[in-house]
PDB file of C-alpha atoms and ligand atoms in Angstrom:
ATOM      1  CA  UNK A 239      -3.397  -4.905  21.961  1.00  0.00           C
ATOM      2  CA  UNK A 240      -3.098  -3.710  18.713  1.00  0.00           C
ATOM      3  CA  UNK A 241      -3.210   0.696  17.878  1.00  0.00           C
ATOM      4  CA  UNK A 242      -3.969   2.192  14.808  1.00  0.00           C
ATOM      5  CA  UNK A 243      -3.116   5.590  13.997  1.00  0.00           C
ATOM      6  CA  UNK A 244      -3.314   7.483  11.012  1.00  0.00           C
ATOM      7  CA  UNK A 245      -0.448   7.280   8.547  1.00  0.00           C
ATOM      8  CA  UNK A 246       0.193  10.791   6.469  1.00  0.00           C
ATOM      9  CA  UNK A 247       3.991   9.612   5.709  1.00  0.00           C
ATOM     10  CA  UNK A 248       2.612   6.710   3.836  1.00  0.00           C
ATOM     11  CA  UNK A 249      -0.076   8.206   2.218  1.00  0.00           C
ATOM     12  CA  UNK A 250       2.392  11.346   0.852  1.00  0.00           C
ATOM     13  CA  UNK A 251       4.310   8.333  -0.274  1.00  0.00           C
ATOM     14  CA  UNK A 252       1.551   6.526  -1.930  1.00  0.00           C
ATOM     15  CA  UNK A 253       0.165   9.471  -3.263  1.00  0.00           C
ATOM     16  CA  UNK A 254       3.648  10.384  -5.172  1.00  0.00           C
ATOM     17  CA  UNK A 255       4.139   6.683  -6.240  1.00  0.00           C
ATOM     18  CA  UNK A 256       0.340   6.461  -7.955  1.00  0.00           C
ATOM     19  CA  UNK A 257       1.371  10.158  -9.968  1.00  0.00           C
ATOM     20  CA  UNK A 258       4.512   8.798 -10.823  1.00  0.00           C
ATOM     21  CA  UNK A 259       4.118   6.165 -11.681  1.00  0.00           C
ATOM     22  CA  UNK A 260       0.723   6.760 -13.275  1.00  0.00           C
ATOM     23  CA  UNK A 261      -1.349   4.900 -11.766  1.00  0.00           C
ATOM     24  CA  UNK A 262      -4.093   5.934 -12.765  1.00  0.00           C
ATOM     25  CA  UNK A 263      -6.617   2.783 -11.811  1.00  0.00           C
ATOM     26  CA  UNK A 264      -5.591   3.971  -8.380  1.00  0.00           C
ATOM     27  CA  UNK A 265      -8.316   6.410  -6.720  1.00  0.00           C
ATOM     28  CA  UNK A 266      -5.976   8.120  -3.663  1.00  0.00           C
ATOM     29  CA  UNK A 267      -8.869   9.419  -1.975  1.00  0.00           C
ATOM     30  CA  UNK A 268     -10.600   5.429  -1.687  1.00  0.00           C
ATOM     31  CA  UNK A 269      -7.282   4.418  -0.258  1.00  0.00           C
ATOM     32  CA  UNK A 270      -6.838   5.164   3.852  1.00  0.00           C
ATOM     33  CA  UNK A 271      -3.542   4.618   5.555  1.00  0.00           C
ATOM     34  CA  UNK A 272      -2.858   3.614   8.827  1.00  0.00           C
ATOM     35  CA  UNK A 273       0.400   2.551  10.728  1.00  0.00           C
ATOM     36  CA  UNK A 274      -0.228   0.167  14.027  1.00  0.00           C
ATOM     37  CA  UNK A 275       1.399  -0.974  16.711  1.00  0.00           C
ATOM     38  CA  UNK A 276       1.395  -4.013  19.064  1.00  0.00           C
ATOM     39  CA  UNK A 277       0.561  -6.385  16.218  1.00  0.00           C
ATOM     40  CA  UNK A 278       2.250 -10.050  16.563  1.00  0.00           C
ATOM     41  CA  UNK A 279       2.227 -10.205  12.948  1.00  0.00           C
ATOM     42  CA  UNK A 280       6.415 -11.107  12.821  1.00  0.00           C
ATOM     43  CA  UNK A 281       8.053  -9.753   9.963  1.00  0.00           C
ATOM     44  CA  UNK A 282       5.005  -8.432   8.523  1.00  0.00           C
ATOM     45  CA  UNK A 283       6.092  -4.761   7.227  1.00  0.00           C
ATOM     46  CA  UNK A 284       2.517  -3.837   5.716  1.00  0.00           C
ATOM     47  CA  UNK A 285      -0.889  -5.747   4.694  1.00  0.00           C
ATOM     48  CA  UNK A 286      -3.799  -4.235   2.617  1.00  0.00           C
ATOM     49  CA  UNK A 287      -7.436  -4.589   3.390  1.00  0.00           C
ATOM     50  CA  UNK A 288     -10.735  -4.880   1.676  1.00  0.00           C
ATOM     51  CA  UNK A 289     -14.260  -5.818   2.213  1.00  0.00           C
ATOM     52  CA  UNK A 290     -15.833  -8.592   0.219  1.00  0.00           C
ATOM     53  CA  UNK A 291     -17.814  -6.625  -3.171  1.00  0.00           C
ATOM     54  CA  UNK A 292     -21.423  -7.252  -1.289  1.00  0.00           C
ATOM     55  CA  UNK A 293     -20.829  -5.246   1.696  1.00  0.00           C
ATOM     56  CA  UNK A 294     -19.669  -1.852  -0.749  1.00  0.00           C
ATOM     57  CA  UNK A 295     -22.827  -2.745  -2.465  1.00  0.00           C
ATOM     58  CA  UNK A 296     -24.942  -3.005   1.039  1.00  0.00           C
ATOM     59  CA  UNK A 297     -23.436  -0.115   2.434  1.00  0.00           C
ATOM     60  CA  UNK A 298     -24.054   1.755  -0.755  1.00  0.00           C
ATOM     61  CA  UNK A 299     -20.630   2.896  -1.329  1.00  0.00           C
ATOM     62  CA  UNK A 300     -17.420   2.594  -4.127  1.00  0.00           C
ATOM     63  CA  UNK A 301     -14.729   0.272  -3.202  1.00  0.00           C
ATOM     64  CA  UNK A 302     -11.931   1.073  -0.378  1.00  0.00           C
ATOM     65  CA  UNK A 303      -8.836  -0.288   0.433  1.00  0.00           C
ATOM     66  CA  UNK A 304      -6.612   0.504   3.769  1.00  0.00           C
ATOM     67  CA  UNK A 305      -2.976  -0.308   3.944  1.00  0.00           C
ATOM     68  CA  UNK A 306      -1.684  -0.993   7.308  1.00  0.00           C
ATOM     69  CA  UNK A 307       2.150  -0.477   8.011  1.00  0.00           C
ATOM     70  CA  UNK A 308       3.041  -2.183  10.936  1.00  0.00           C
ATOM     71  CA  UNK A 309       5.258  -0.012  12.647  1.00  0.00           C
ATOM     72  CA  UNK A 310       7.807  -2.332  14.350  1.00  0.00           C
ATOM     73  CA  UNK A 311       8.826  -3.300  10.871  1.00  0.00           C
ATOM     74  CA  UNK A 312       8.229  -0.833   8.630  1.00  0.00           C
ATOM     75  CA  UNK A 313       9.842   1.833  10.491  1.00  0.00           C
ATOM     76  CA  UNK A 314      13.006   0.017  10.986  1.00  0.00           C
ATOM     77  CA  UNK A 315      13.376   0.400   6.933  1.00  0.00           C
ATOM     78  CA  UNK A 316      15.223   2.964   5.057  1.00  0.00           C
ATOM     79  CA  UNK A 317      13.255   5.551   2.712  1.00  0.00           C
ATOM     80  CA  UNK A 318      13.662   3.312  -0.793  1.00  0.00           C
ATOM     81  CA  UNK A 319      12.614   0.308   1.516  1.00  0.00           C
ATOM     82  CA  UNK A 320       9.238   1.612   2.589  1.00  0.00           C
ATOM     83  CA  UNK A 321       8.555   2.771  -1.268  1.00  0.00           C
ATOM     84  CA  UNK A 322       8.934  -1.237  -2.228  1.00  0.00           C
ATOM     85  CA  UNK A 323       6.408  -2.001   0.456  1.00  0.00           C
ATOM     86  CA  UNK A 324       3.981   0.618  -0.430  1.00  0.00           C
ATOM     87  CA  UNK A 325       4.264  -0.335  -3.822  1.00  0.00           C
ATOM     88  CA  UNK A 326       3.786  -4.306  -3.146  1.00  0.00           C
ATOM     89  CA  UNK A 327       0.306  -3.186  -1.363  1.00  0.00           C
ATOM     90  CA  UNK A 328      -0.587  -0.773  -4.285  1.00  0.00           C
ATOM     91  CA  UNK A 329       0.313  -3.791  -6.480  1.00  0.00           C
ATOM     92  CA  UNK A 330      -2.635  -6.050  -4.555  1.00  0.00           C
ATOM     93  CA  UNK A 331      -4.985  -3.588  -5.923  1.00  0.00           C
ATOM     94  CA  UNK A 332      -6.521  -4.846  -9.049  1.00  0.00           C
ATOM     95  CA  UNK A 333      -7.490  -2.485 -12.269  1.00  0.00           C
ATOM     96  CA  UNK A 334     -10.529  -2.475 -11.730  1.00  0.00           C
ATOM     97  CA  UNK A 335     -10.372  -0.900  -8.209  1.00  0.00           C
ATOM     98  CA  UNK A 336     -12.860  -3.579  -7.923  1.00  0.00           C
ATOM     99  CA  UNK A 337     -12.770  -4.588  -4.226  1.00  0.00           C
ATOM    100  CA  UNK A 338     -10.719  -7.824  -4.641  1.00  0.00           C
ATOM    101  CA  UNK A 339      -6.979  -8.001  -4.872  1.00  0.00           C
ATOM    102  CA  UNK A 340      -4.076  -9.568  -6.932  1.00  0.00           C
ATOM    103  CA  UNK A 341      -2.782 -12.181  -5.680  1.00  0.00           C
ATOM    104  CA  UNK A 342       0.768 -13.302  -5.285  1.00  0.00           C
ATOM    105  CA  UNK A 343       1.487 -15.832  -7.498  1.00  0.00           C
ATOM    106  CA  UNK A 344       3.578 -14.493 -10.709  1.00  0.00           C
ATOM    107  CA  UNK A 345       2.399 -11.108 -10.329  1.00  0.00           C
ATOM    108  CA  UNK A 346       3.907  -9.441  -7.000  1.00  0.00           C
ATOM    109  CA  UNK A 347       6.817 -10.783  -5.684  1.00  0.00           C
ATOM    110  CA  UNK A 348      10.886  -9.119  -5.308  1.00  0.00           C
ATOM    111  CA  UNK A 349      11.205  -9.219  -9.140  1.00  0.00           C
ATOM    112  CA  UNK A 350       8.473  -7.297  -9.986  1.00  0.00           C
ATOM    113  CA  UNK A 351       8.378  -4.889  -6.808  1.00  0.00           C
ATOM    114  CA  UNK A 352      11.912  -4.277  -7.698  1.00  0.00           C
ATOM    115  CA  UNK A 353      10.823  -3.113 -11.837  1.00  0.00           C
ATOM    116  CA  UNK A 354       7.797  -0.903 -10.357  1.00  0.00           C
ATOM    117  CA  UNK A 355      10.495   0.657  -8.076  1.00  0.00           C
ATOM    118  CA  UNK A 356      13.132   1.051 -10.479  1.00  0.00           C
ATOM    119  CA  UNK A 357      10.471   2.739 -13.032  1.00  0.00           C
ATOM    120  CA  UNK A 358       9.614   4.983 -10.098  1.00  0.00           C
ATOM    121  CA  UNK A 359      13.031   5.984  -9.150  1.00  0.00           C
ATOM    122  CA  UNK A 360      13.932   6.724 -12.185  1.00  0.00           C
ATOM    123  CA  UNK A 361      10.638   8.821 -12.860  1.00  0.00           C
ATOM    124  CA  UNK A 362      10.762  10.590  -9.915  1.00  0.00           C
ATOM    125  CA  UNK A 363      11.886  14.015  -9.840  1.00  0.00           C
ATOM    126  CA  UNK A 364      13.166  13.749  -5.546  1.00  0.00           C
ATOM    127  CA  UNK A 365      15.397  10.780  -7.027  1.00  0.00           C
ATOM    128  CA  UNK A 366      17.781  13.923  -8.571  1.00  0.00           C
ATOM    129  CA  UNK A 367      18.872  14.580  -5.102  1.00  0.00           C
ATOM    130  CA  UNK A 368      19.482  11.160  -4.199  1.00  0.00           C
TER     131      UNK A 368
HETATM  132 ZN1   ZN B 568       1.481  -8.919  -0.598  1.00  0.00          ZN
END
């Protein structure tokens, strides 16, 4: 059975990554975090969910996202580690803060996860005391 419980650590995280790295397409407070346990999921660190555009529209509400860490992976990873993976699901959310998500192909992979961190490393001002 899977358990989902809030995730503050990741959202400080995400929170610092969007300023730094000004991401400004990026609403924090339509973004929810969670961490869960008990997922089979196997070397799944984090995923990103949506709902399809129609059901924000039925339910009369702006678009959401949650990111899920899945804590058998995720917390096994060092601190520079879990910024990559917060940064690949930012990365799936799409400039419009439409809904939908970017996919994959060309777009989010090692090589450009790796830029986006490097950018925010070198941007960010807790990277003097690393
Ligand atoms: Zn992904």
């Amino acid at each position: 059975m899977i358990n989902y419980f809030k995730a503050p650590d990741v959202e400080q995280s995400a929170r610092n990554i969007i300023n730094v790295l000004n991401l400004s397409y990026i609403d924090p407070d339509r973004l929810a975090f969670y961490r869960s346990t008990g997922s089979k999921a196997r070397r799944v660190q984090a995923r990103i969910h949506g709902l399809g555009r129609i059901w924000f529209d039925a339910l009369n509400m702006q678009p959401r996202y949650i990111i899920e860490v899945i804590s058998e992976e995720f917390d096994k990873l060092d601190a520079s580690e879990r910024e990559k993976v917060i940064i690949h699901e930012l990365m799936h959310i799409p400039a419009g803060f439409s809904g939908g998500f970017v996919p994959h192909r060309g777009k989010i992979n090692k090589r450009t996860v790796d830029a986006m961190y490097k950018s925010y490393s070198e941007a960010s001002p807790q990277s003097a005391n690393a």
